[in-house]
């Protein structure tokens, strides 16, 4: 009640100002007149009575002010007036205001946008129950640090482990969906029955797999991803119980997953189907294709679990030496598995954006300092006219607040645009694998983050100039030409800020330089192939009609013929795995005629057609190529790459030697050629030994088709697809891409490219901002020293020496900035090492280039004010001051 | 002659509340009443009186309304509110304790 009355009074004081003022006037006047009346009544003459009353009238305005203060009127009114005044001040100096607001907006925009990505990937918990208990489970073997498990191994691990409440497996699967319109491709995953229970995820519709539903005896069933349910089945609840045909097998739809569910290691997956161990690979202990995910028991440490699985692996190794020799075990927290790829780049980008924000705020505060310095007279005059120190400080705070408010509104608007732009820049394939980066926007967390930035910068921008007032004796500003200690104080503070800015810019520039050089080196990596004019696609044919070897070979010949019929095609080839993807799909071998103790020699295997190396533009270093006649009727042959020849046949000629699988007795395969290393795995990995077998000796009904042409390769892709489609509508084709695009969009290339460009962008802006900052400091210093320069010139100083004087100041600051920046960037580059390729943190060309670029930029920033200083007319300089 | 500004901090507020507690009155009358009741010892000038009145009003201890005064002119009359009466009791108690304590100290010498 009382508070309400008080509030009403406040409102009245604020909004009915004239009425309140009039009342105040009237009240005070009544008092004076009553006093006069009283005095007259006591016998004074009207004149005598008037004097003391009027004397009191002299303090009339002051009394009114005190009353206003008591009503709490001044605070609100002053605030509004301060803000209005601040806006007027800022408008008067439009260049300054726009620069400051723009810089602030830039910093806020970059850091908030990057933060949204960091939040989505690294801060938001994964959409599972207690995600920290979830662990990725792998085998190790040969040169494969995170190998999948085989199904028989999985069953033993599940049975024998003491660390997990549950252990489940999943495997990527490519599906051909039979629809009324023909076969369409879809991605999916085969999972063991407890997969969703282990994750702690429940379908929003229907049910989860029941225990034992993944066994061959149970009917096949499928759980749909939410997006699949919406897109393919119109979001109808009637989908439950219906049948979908995947790879020719009928699956009953039993459930739909929640919309927020994602599981990066198996994405993109539309159909989550029960694992039915049926084919040869499923049942073979040496066929590794299952990734494990387990939930740790409470109280079991990660290290204990690692020891546990290693023990199981060693038991299996002893029990099944034929298949499990050298097969170890390893665990990775699921979180690392899911966000491990994007973590380094996101942290680097966040760091870059943070540094940019820092430069921007430092720059704005130093600009504010310069301005408060140039407004010394104004401040002194206002102080002399009765403005209190707090009142003056409040004025500066209002200006700071207005700047921050405008800057942050602009910055946030920019950030929401930038988020969309950055998402659009992620290739669709990559985005599908990191679904948590989809559909990002300015969420609550981002707003809190932005709020903290805004608050801190608001405090910084209000305090800096306010500090300036308390630094200087206010009255000193009135002294003619006064530039006492305050000017020097500011100059040293401003210089320190500029050194800080320059150092930060150096760090960003070095980072960008290192990342840029990494990218350049990465794109110049020797691929061992000619990626130009190569069109590629992947096709998979139904097993029922193409699964048998002669059928697959016939399919291969048909596909080659179809492609050759397309005008402009010069050669056609097939392979089971296309270059620049992975070093997986391995086989085991031994060399005949050498002692063998059961080692696996786990090595990537590719089954390629006879035209493969020619189409790819690879170089056959030794021996002969495959021919169409190298089929099952002929002795088995193999071509090895140079890395394999160097590793296993150092100083020998591998041609004519024989290798064998690990079968007993060995079946000899003759090495007929050595091919120069082809980059089968990601660009940033070293070459490994690879075995190439002729397609006709190891045929399959799913393979990549490569077409070399003289034309623009992308134009051939539709013709290639429709040729296959016309030949048999049940064959699905996916990944229609030129080889160059494949390399460009590969994860390693994309991560290096995006980090180089983004950090480069940040560095460019940082360079610009810090040079503006340097210019500001030098220009201010010159304006302060106009008289000194005038005297020097009057005493005979040459223009060159004045030039030198100013440039020396810029030079000293720049030298400090660069030196500190280089020292810091050595430390920062160590943090970058995950993203560096082929360059060291102390890469001399990069450091030298950055130094030169910054030195030149600083020279320009210093030259402009230096010219102005040298152009000073000594007579005028002395007269004006 | 003692000026109100020499009064112990907050004492003027107490005096005003006490006087208004007798009956609603305007500023000038408040000053007169304080002077009369103190036997011409306490003279409250308008310089201290009006800011104090506005502060008390802002605190919600007194309310103001315009009325016709004894000399037939419009004047602003202040009335004690319920909260003001409570504040008056509190302040009076405090003042009594304080003055008693001071008296004891002074007499003891």
JSON list of N, CA and C in Angstrom, two decimals, chain A residues 2 5-6 9-10 13 22-24 26-35 37-38 42 53 56-57 60 63 66-67 70-72, chain B residues 26-28 31-32 35 45-55 57-61 66 69-71 73-76 78 83:
[
{"chain": "A", "resi": 2, "resn": "UNK", "atom": "N", "xyz": [1.81, 1.27, 0.98]},
{"chain": "A", "resi": 2, "resn": "UNK", "atom": "CA", "xyz": [2.65, 2.45, 1.08]},
{"chain": "A", "resi": 2, "resn": "UNK", "atom": "C", "xyz": [3.53, 2.55, -0.17]},
{"chain": "A", "resi": 5, "resn": "UNK", "atom": "N", "xyz": [1.62, 3.99, -3.02]},
{"chain": "A", "resi": 5, "resn": "UNK", "atom": "CA", "xyz": [1.49, 5.44, -2.93]},
{"chain": "A", "resi": 5, "resn": "UNK", "atom": "C", "xyz": [2.78, 6.10, -3.37]},
{"chain": "A", "resi": 6, "resn": "UNK", "atom": "N", "xyz": [3.90, 5.54, -2.85]},
{"chain": "A", "resi": 6, "resn": "UNK", "atom": "CA", "xyz": [5.20, 6.12, -3.22]},
{"chain": "A", "resi": 6, "resn": "UNK", "atom": "C", "xyz": [5.42, 6.07, -4.72]},
{"chain": "A", "resi": 9, "resn": "UNK", "atom": "N", "xyz": [3.47, 8.65, -6.44]},
{"chain": "A", "resi": 9, "resn": "UNK", "atom": "CA", "xyz": [4.09, 9.97, -6.28]},
{"chain": "A", "resi": 9, "resn": "UNK", "atom": "C", "xyz": [5.25, 10.13, -7.27]},
{"chain": "A", "resi": 10, "resn": "UNK", "atom": "N", "xyz": [6.09, 9.07, -7.37]},
{"chain": "A", "resi": 10, "resn": "UNK", "atom": "CA", "xyz": [7.22, 9.08, -8.32]},
{"chain": "A", "resi": 10, "resn": "UNK", "atom": "C", "xyz": [6.73, 9.36, -9.74]},
{"chain": "A", "resi": 13, "resn": "UNK", "atom": "N", "xyz": [5.63, 12.86, -10.13]},
{"chain": "A", "resi": 13, "resn": "UNK", "atom": "CA", "xyz": [6.77, 13.76, -10.20]},
{"chain": "A", "resi": 13, "resn": "UNK", "atom": "C", "xyz": [7.39, 13.73, -11.60]},
{"chain": "A", "resi": 22, "resn": "UNK", "atom": "N", "xyz": [4.59, 23.81, -10.45]},
{"chain": "A", "resi": 22, "resn": "UNK", "atom": "CA", "xyz": [3.70, 24.92, -10.09]},
{"chain": "A", "resi": 22, "resn": "UNK", "atom": "C", "xyz": [3.30, 24.85, -8.63]},
{"chain": "A", "resi": 23, "resn": "UNK", "atom": "N", "xyz": [2.98, 23.63, -8.20]},
{"chain": "A", "resi": 23, "resn": "UNK", "atom": "CA", "xyz": [2.59, 23.45, -6.80]},
{"chain": "A", "resi": 23, "resn": "UNK", "atom": "C", "xyz": [3.72, 23.86, -5.87]},
{"chain": "A", "resi": 24, "resn": "UNK", "atom": "N", "xyz": [4.92, 23.45, -6.25]},
{"chain": "A", "resi": 24, "resn": "UNK", "atom": "CA", "xyz": [6.08, 23.77, -5.43]},
{"chain": "A", "resi": 24, "resn": "UNK", "atom": "C", "xyz": [6.24, 25.28, -5.32]},
{"chain": "A", "resi": 26, "resn": "UNK", "atom": "N", "xyz": [3.95, 27.55, -5.75]},
{"chain": "A", "resi": 26, "resn": "UNK", "atom": "CA", "xyz": [2.84, 28.13, -5.02]},
{"chain": "A", "resi": 26, "resn": "UNK", "atom": "C", "xyz": [3.03, 27.93, -3.52]},
{"chain": "A", "resi": 27, "resn": "UNK", "atom": "N", "xyz": [3.48, 26.75, -3.15]},
{"chain": "A", "resi": 27, "resn": "UNK", "atom": "CA", "xyz": [3.66, 26.42, -1.74]},
{"chain": "A", "resi": 27, "resn": "UNK", "atom": "C", "xyz": [4.68, 27.35, -1.10]},
{"chain": "A", "resi": 28, "resn": "UNK", "atom": "N", "xyz": [5.81, 27.52, -1.82]},
{"chain": "A", "resi": 28, "resn": "UNK", "atom": "CA", "xyz": [6.89, 28.34, -1.28]},
{"chain": "A", "resi": 28, "resn": "UNK", "atom": "C", "xyz": [6.45, 29.82, -1.23]},
{"chain": "A", "resi": 29, "resn": "UNK", "atom": "N", "xyz": [5.73, 30.24, -2.30]},
{"chain": "A", "resi": 29, "resn": "UNK", "atom": "CA", "xyz": [5.29, 31.64, -2.33]},
{"chain": "A", "resi": 29, "resn": "UNK", "atom": "C", "xyz": [4.33, 31.92, -1.17]},
{"chain": "A", "resi": 30, "resn": "UNK", "atom": "N", "xyz": [3.44, 30.98, -0.91]},
{"chain": "A", "resi": 30, "resn": "UNK", "atom": "CA", "xyz": [2.49, 31.12, 0.19]},
{"chain": "A", "resi": 30, "resn": "UNK", "atom": "C", "xyz": [3.24, 31.37, 1.49]},
{"chain": "A", "resi": 31, "resn": "UNK", "atom": "N", "xyz": [4.31, 30.60, 1.69]},
{"chain": "A", "resi": 31, "resn": "UNK", "atom": "CA", "xyz": [5.10, 30.72, 2.91]},
{"chain": "A", "resi": 31, "resn": "UNK", "atom": "C", "xyz": [5.66, 32.13, 3.03]},
{"chain": "A", "resi": 32, "resn": "UNK", "atom": "N", "xyz": [6.27, 32.63, 1.94]},
{"chain": "A", "resi": 32, "resn": "UNK", "atom": "CA", "xyz": [6.90, 33.95, 1.98]},
{"chain": "A", "resi": 32, "resn": "UNK", "atom": "C", "xyz": [5.85, 35.01, 2.29]},
{"chain": "A", "resi": 33, "resn": "UNK", "atom": "N", "xyz": [4.73, 34.93, 1.57]},
{"chain": "A", "resi": 33, "resn": "UNK", "atom": "CA", "xyz": [3.73, 35.98, 1.73]},
{"chain": "A", "resi": 33, "resn": "UNK", "atom": "C", "xyz": [3.12, 35.94, 3.14]},
{"chain": "A", "resi": 34, "resn": "UNK", "atom": "N", "xyz": [2.93, 34.75, 3.66]},
{"chain": "A", "resi": 34, "resn": "UNK", "atom": "CA", "xyz": [2.37, 34.60, 4.99]},
{"chain": "A", "resi": 34, "resn": "UNK", "atom": "C", "xyz": [3.32, 35.23, 6.02]},
{"chain": "A", "resi": 35, "resn": "UNK", "atom": "N", "xyz": [4.63, 35.03, 5.77]},
{"chain": "A", "resi": 35, "resn": "UNK", "atom": "CA", "xyz": [5.63, 35.60, 6.67]},
{"chain": "A", "resi": 35, "resn": "UNK", "atom": "C", "xyz": [5.53, 37.11, 6.64]},
{"chain": "A", "resi": 37, "resn": "UNK", "atom": "N", "xyz": [2.91, 38.95, 5.78]},
{"chain": "A", "resi": 37, "resn": "UNK", "atom": "CA", "xyz": [1.66, 39.33, 6.43]},
{"chain": "A", "resi": 37, "resn": "UNK", "atom": "C", "xyz": [1.85, 39.37, 7.95]},
{"chain": "A", "resi": 38, "resn": "UNK", "atom": "N", "xyz": [2.47, 38.32, 8.45]},
{"chain": "A", "resi": 38, "resn": "UNK", "atom": "CA", "xyz": [2.66, 38.18, 9.90]},
{"chain": "A", "resi": 38, "resn": "UNK", "atom": "C", "xyz": [3.49, 39.34, 10.45]},
{"chain": "A", "resi": 42, "resn": "UNK", "atom": "N", "xyz": [2.67, 42.41, 13.03]},
{"chain": "A", "resi": 42, "resn": "UNK", "atom": "CA", "xyz": [3.40, 42.70, 14.26]},
{"chain": "A", "resi": 42, "resn": "UNK", "atom": "C", "xyz": [3.93, 44.12, 14.27]},
{"chain": "A", "resi": 53, "resn": "UNK", "atom": "N", "xyz": [12.22, 38.55, 4.07]},
{"chain": "A", "resi": 53, "resn": "UNK", "atom": "CA", "xyz": [11.53, 37.53, 3.28]},
{"chain": "A", "resi": 53, "resn": "UNK", "atom": "C", "xyz": [12.18, 37.39, 1.92]},
{"chain": "A", "resi": 56, "resn": "UNK", "atom": "N", "xyz": [15.43, 35.68, 1.97]},
{"chain": "A", "resi": 56, "resn": "UNK", "atom": "CA", "xyz": [15.27, 34.24, 1.90]},
{"chain": "A", "resi": 56, "resn": "UNK", "atom": "C", "xyz": [14.91, 33.80, 0.49]},
{"chain": "A", "resi": 57, "resn": "UNK", "atom": "N", "xyz": [14.25, 34.68, -0.21]},
{"chain": "A", "resi": 57, "resn": "UNK", "atom": "CA", "xyz": [13.85, 34.40, -1.59]},
{"chain": "A", "resi": 57, "resn": "UNK", "atom": "C", "xyz": [15.08, 34.16, -2.47]},
{"chain": "A", "resi": 60, "resn": "UNK", "atom": "N", "xyz": [15.80, 30.77, -3.19]},
{"chain": "A", "resi": 60, "resn": "UNK", "atom": "CA", "xyz": [14.56, 30.14, -3.61]},
{"chain": "A", "resi": 60, "resn": "UNK", "atom": "C", "xyz": [14.79, 28.96, -4.57]},
{"chain": "A", "resi": 63, "resn": "UNK", "atom": "N", "xyz": [16.26, 26.04, -2.89]},
{"chain": "A", "resi": 63, "resn": "UNK", "atom": "CA", "xyz": [15.28, 25.30, -2.09]},
{"chain": "A", "resi": 63, "resn": "UNK", "atom": "C", "xyz": [14.48, 24.37, -2.99]},
{"chain": "A", "resi": 66, "resn": "UNK", "atom": "N", "xyz": [16.38, 21.38, -3.86]},
{"chain": "A", "resi": 66, "resn": "UNK", "atom": "CA", "xyz": [16.46, 20.42, -2.77]},
{"chain": "A", "resi": 66, "resn": "UNK", "atom": "C", "xyz": [15.17, 19.63, -2.65]},
{"chain": "A", "resi": 67, "resn": "UNK", "atom": "N", "xyz": [14.05, 20.35, -2.83]},
{"chain": "A", "resi": 67, "resn": "UNK", "atom": "CA", "xyz": [12.75, 19.66, -2.76]},
{"chain": "A", "resi": 67, "resn": "UNK", "atom": "C", "xyz": [12.65, 18.61, -3.86]},
{"chain": "A", "resi": 70, "resn": "UNK", "atom": "N", "xyz": [14.50, 15.63, -3.04]},
{"chain": "A", "resi": 70, "resn": "UNK", "atom": "CA", "xyz": [13.79, 14.84, -2.05]},
{"chain": "A", "resi": 70, "resn": "UNK", "atom": "C", "xyz": [12.70, 14.00, -2.70]},
{"chain": "A", "resi": 71, "resn": "UNK", "atom": "N", "xyz": [12.11, 14.54, -3.75]},
{"chain": "A", "resi": 71, "resn": "UNK", "atom": "CA", "xyz": [11.05, 13.79, -4.41]},
{"chain": "A", "resi": 71, "resn": "UNK", "atom": "C", "xyz": [11.63, 12.69, -5.30]},
{"chain": "A", "resi": 72, "resn": "UNK", "atom": "N", "xyz": [12.96, 12.58, -5.39]},
{"chain": "A", "resi": 72, "resn": "UNK", "atom": "CA", "xyz": [13.55, 11.54, -6.24]},
{"chain": "A", "resi": 72, "resn": "UNK", "atom": "C", "xyz": [13.36, 11.87, -7.70]},
{"chain": "B", "resi": 26, "resn": "UNK", "atom": "N", "xyz": [-0.44, 23.47, 7.17]},
{"chain": "B", "resi": 26, "resn": "UNK", "atom": "CA", "xyz": [0.45, 23.79, 6.05]},
{"chain": "B", "resi": 26, "resn": "UNK", "atom": "C", "xyz": [1.82, 24.17, 6.57]},
{"chain": "B", "resi": 27, "resn": "UNK", "atom": "N", "xyz": [2.75, 24.32, 5.66]},
{"chain": "B", "resi": 27, "resn": "UNK", "atom": "CA", "xyz": [4.15, 24.49, 5.99]},
{"chain": "B", "resi": 27, "resn": "UNK", "atom": "C", "xyz": [4.42, 25.63, 6.97]},
{"chain": "B", "resi": 28, "resn": "UNK", "atom": "N", "xyz": [3.85, 26.78, 6.61]},
{"chain": "B", "resi": 28, "resn": "UNK", "atom": "CA", "xyz": [4.15, 27.95, 7.43]},
{"chain": "B", "resi": 28, "resn": "UNK", "atom": "C", "xyz": [3.67, 27.72, 8.87]},
{"chain": "B", "resi": 31, "resn": "UNK", "atom": "N", "xyz": [5.99, 25.58, 10.89]},
{"chain": "B", "resi": 31, "resn": "UNK", "atom": "CA", "xyz": [7.14, 26.32, 11.40]},
{"chain": "B", "resi": 31, "resn": "UNK", "atom": "C", "xyz": [6.74, 27.15, 12.63]},
{"chain": "B", "resi": 32, "resn": "UNK", "atom": "N", "xyz": [5.57, 27.84, 12.52]},
{"chain": "B", "resi": 32, "resn": "UNK", "atom": "CA", "xyz": [5.09, 28.67, 13.62]},
{"chain": "B", "resi": 32, "resn": "UNK", "atom": "C", "xyz": [4.86, 27.84, 14.86]},
{"chain": "B", "resi": 35, "resn": "UNK", "atom": "N", "xyz": [7.92, 26.80, 16.59]},
{"chain": "B", "resi": 35, "resn": "UNK", "atom": "CA", "xyz": [8.53, 27.93, 17.30]},
{"chain": "B", "resi": 35, "resn": "UNK", "atom": "C", "xyz": [7.79, 28.18, 18.62]},
{"chain": "B", "resi": 45, "resn": "UNK", "atom": "N", "xyz": [13.49, 27.42, 9.40]},
{"chain": "B", "resi": 45, "resn": "UNK", "atom": "CA", "xyz": [13.43, 28.19, 8.15]},
{"chain": "B", "resi": 45, "resn": "UNK", "atom": "C", "xyz": [12.85, 27.33, 7.04]},
{"chain": "B", "resi": 46, "resn": "UNK", "atom": "N", "xyz": [12.37, 28.03, 5.99]},
{"chain": "B", "resi": 46, "resn": "UNK", "atom": "CA", "xyz": [11.77, 27.24, 4.90]},
{"chain": "B", "resi": 46, "resn": "UNK", "atom": "C", "xyz": [12.81, 26.40, 4.17]},
{"chain": "B", "resi": 47, "resn": "UNK", "atom": "N", "xyz": [14.07, 26.85, 4.27]},
{"chain": "B", "resi": 47, "resn": "UNK", "atom": "CA", "xyz": [15.12, 26.12, 3.56]},
{"chain": "B", "resi": 47, "resn": "UNK", "atom": "C", "xyz": [15.25, 24.68, 4.04]},
{"chain": "B", "resi": 48, "resn": "UNK", "atom": "N", "xyz": [14.98, 24.45, 5.31]},
{"chain": "B", "resi": 48, "resn": "UNK", "atom": "CA", "xyz": [15.09, 23.09, 5.82]},
{"chain": "B", "resi": 48, "resn": "UNK", "atom": "C", "xyz": [13.73, 22.42, 5.82]},
{"chain": "B", "resi": 49, "resn": "UNK", "atom": "N", "xyz": [12.69, 23.24, 6.05]},
{"chain": "B", "resi": 49, "resn": "UNK", "atom": "CA", "xyz": [11.34, 22.70, 6.25]},
{"chain": "B", "resi": 49, "resn": "UNK", "atom": "C", "xyz": [10.81, 21.98, 5.00]},
{"chain": "B", "resi": 50, "resn": "UNK", "atom": "N", "xyz": [10.88, 22.68, 3.86]},
{"chain": "B", "resi": 50, "resn": "UNK", "atom": "CA", "xyz": [10.19, 22.11, 2.69]},
{"chain": "B", "resi": 50, "resn": "UNK", "atom": "C", "xyz": [10.86, 20.86, 2.13]},
{"chain": "B", "resi": 51, "resn": "UNK", "atom": "N", "xyz": [12.19, 20.84, 1.99]},
{"chain": "B", "resi": 51, "resn": "UNK", "atom": "CA", "xyz": [12.80, 19.56, 1.57]},
{"chain": "B", "resi": 51, "resn": "UNK", "atom": "C", "xyz": [12.40, 18.42, 2.49]},
{"chain": "B", "resi": 52, "resn": "UNK", "atom": "N", "xyz": [12.36, 18.72, 3.82]},
{"chain": "B", "resi": 52, "resn": "UNK", "atom": "CA", "xyz": [12.01, 17.69, 4.79]},
{"chain": "B", "resi": 52, "resn": "UNK", "atom": "C", "xyz": [10.58, 17.20, 4.55]},
{"chain": "B", "resi": 53, "resn": "UNK", "atom": "N", "xyz": [9.68, 18.17, 4.33]},
{"chain": "B", "resi": 53, "resn": "UNK", "atom": "CA", "xyz": [8.28, 17.80, 4.09]},
{"chain": "B", "resi": 53, "resn": "UNK", "atom": "C", "xyz": [8.15, 16.91, 2.85]},
{"chain": "B", "resi": 54, "resn": "UNK", "atom": "N", "xyz": [8.87, 17.29, 1.80]},
{"chain": "B", "resi": 54, "resn": "UNK", "atom": "CA", "xyz": [8.77, 16.50, 0.56]},
{"chain": "B", "resi": 54, "resn": "UNK", "atom": "C", "xyz": [9.34, 15.10, 0.75]},
{"chain": "B", "resi": 55, "resn": "UNK", "atom": "N", "xyz": [10.39, 15.02, 1.58]},
{"chain": "B", "resi": 55, "resn": "UNK", "atom": "CA", "xyz": [10.97, 13.71, 1.82]},
{"chain": "B", "resi": 55, "resn": "UNK", "atom": "C", "xyz": [10.00, 12.82, 2.59]},
{"chain": "B", "resi": 57, "resn": "UNK", "atom": "N", "xyz": [6.81, 13.08, 2.65]},
{"chain": "B", "resi": 57, "resn": "UNK", "atom": "CA", "xyz": [5.72, 12.70, 1.77]},
{"chain": "B", "resi": 57, "resn": "UNK", "atom": "C", "xyz": [6.16, 11.53, 0.88]},
{"chain": "B", "resi": 58, "resn": "UNK", "atom": "N", "xyz": [7.40, 11.64, 0.40]},
{"chain": "B", "resi": 58, "resn": "UNK", "atom": "CA", "xyz": [7.93, 10.58, -0.45]},
{"chain": "B", "resi": 58, "resn": "UNK", "atom": "C", "xyz": [8.01, 9.26, 0.31]},
{"chain": "B", "resi": 59, "resn": "UNK", "atom": "N", "xyz": [8.30, 9.35, 1.62]},
{"chain": "B", "resi": 59, "resn": "UNK", "atom": "CA", "xyz": [8.36, 8.15, 2.45]},
{"chain": "B", "resi": 59, "resn": "UNK", "atom": "C", "xyz": [6.98, 7.57, 2.71]},
{"chain": "B", "resi": 60, "resn": "UNK", "atom": "N", "xyz": [5.96, 8.35, 2.42]},
{"chain": "B", "resi": 60, "resn": "UNK", "atom": "CA", "xyz": [4.62, 7.84, 2.66]},
{"chain": "B", "resi": 60, "resn": "UNK", "atom": "C", "xyz": [4.16, 8.06, 4.10]},
{"chain": "B", "resi": 61, "resn": "UNK", "atom": "N", "xyz": [4.88, 8.92, 4.84]},
{"chain": "B", "resi": 61, "resn": "UNK", "atom": "CA", "xyz": [4.52, 9.14, 6.25]},
{"chain": "B", "resi": 61, "resn": "UNK", "atom": "C", "xyz": [3.49, 10.27, 6.37]},
{"chain": "B", "resi": 66, "resn": "UNK", "atom": "N", "xyz": [-4.46, 20.22, -1.17]},
{"chain": "B", "resi": 66, "resn": "UNK", "atom": "CA", "xyz": [-4.67, 21.67, -1.19]},
{"chain": "B", "resi": 66, "resn": "UNK", "atom": "C", "xyz": [-6.00, 21.97, -0.54]},
{"chain": "B", "resi": 69, "resn": "UNK", "atom": "N", "xyz": [-6.93, 28.12, 3.41]},
{"chain": "B", "resi": 69, "resn": "UNK", "atom": "CA", "xyz": [-6.34, 28.33, 4.73]},
{"chain": "B", "resi": 69, "resn": "UNK", "atom": "C", "xyz": [-7.16, 29.36, 5.54]},
{"chain": "B", "resi": 70, "resn": "UNK", "atom": "N", "xyz": [-6.73, 29.58, 6.79]},
{"chain": "B", "resi": 70, "resn": "UNK", "atom": "CA", "xyz": [-7.44, 30.50, 7.68]},
{"chain": "B", "resi": 70, "resn": "UNK", "atom": "C", "xyz": [-7.48, 31.92, 7.13]},
{"chain": "B", "resi": 71, "resn": "UNK", "atom": "N", "xyz": [-6.50, 32.30, 6.28]},
{"chain": "B", "resi": 71, "resn": "UNK", "atom": "CA", "xyz": [-6.56, 33.65, 5.71]},
{"chain": "B", "resi": 71, "resn": "UNK", "atom": "C", "xyz": [-7.16, 33.63, 4.29]},
{"chain": "B", "resi": 73, "resn": "UNK", "atom": "N", "xyz": [-6.76, 31.65, 1.71]},
{"chain": "B", "resi": 73, "resn": "UNK", "atom": "CA", "xyz": [-5.96, 31.42, 0.50]},
{"chain": "B", "resi": 73, "resn": "UNK", "atom": "C", "xyz": [-5.67, 29.94, 0.38]},
{"chain": "B", "resi": 74, "resn": "UNK", "atom": "N", "xyz": [-5.37, 29.54, -0.89]},
{"chain": "B", "resi": 74, "resn": "UNK", "atom": "CA", "xyz": [-5.09, 28.12, -1.08]},
{"chain": "B", "resi": 74, "resn": "UNK", "atom": "C", "xyz": [-3.72, 27.79, -0.47]},
{"chain": "B", "resi": 75, "resn": "UNK", "atom": "N", "xyz": [-3.68, 26.73, 0.36]},
{"chain": "B", "resi": 75, "resn": "UNK", "atom": "CA", "xyz": [-2.41, 26.32, 0.93]},
{"chain": "B", "resi": 75, "resn": "UNK", "atom": "C", "xyz": [-2.35, 24.79, 0.93]},
{"chain": "B", "resi": 76, "resn": "UNK", "atom": "N", "xyz": [-1.11, 24.30, 0.98]},
{"chain": "B", "resi": 76, "resn": "UNK", "atom": "CA", "xyz": [-0.93, 22.85, 0.93]},
{"chain": "B", "resi": 76, "resn": "UNK", "atom": "C", "xyz": [-0.92, 22.32, 2.36]},
{"chain": "B", "resi": 78, "resn": "UNK", "atom": "N", "xyz": [-0.68, 19.30, 5.15]},
{"chain": "B", "resi": 78, "resn": "UNK", "atom": "CA", "xyz": [-0.09, 17.97, 5.32]},
{"chain": "B", "resi": 78, "resn": "UNK", "atom": "C", "xyz": [-0.80, 17.22, 6.44]},
{"chain": "B", "resi": 83, "resn": "UNK", "atom": "N", "xyz": [1.22, 5.02, 8.49]},
{"chain": "B", "resi": 83, "resn": "UNK", "atom": "CA", "xyz": [2.64, 4.68, 8.55]},
{"chain": "B", "resi": 83, "resn": "UNK", "atom": "C", "xyz": [3.40, 5.78, 9.28]}
]
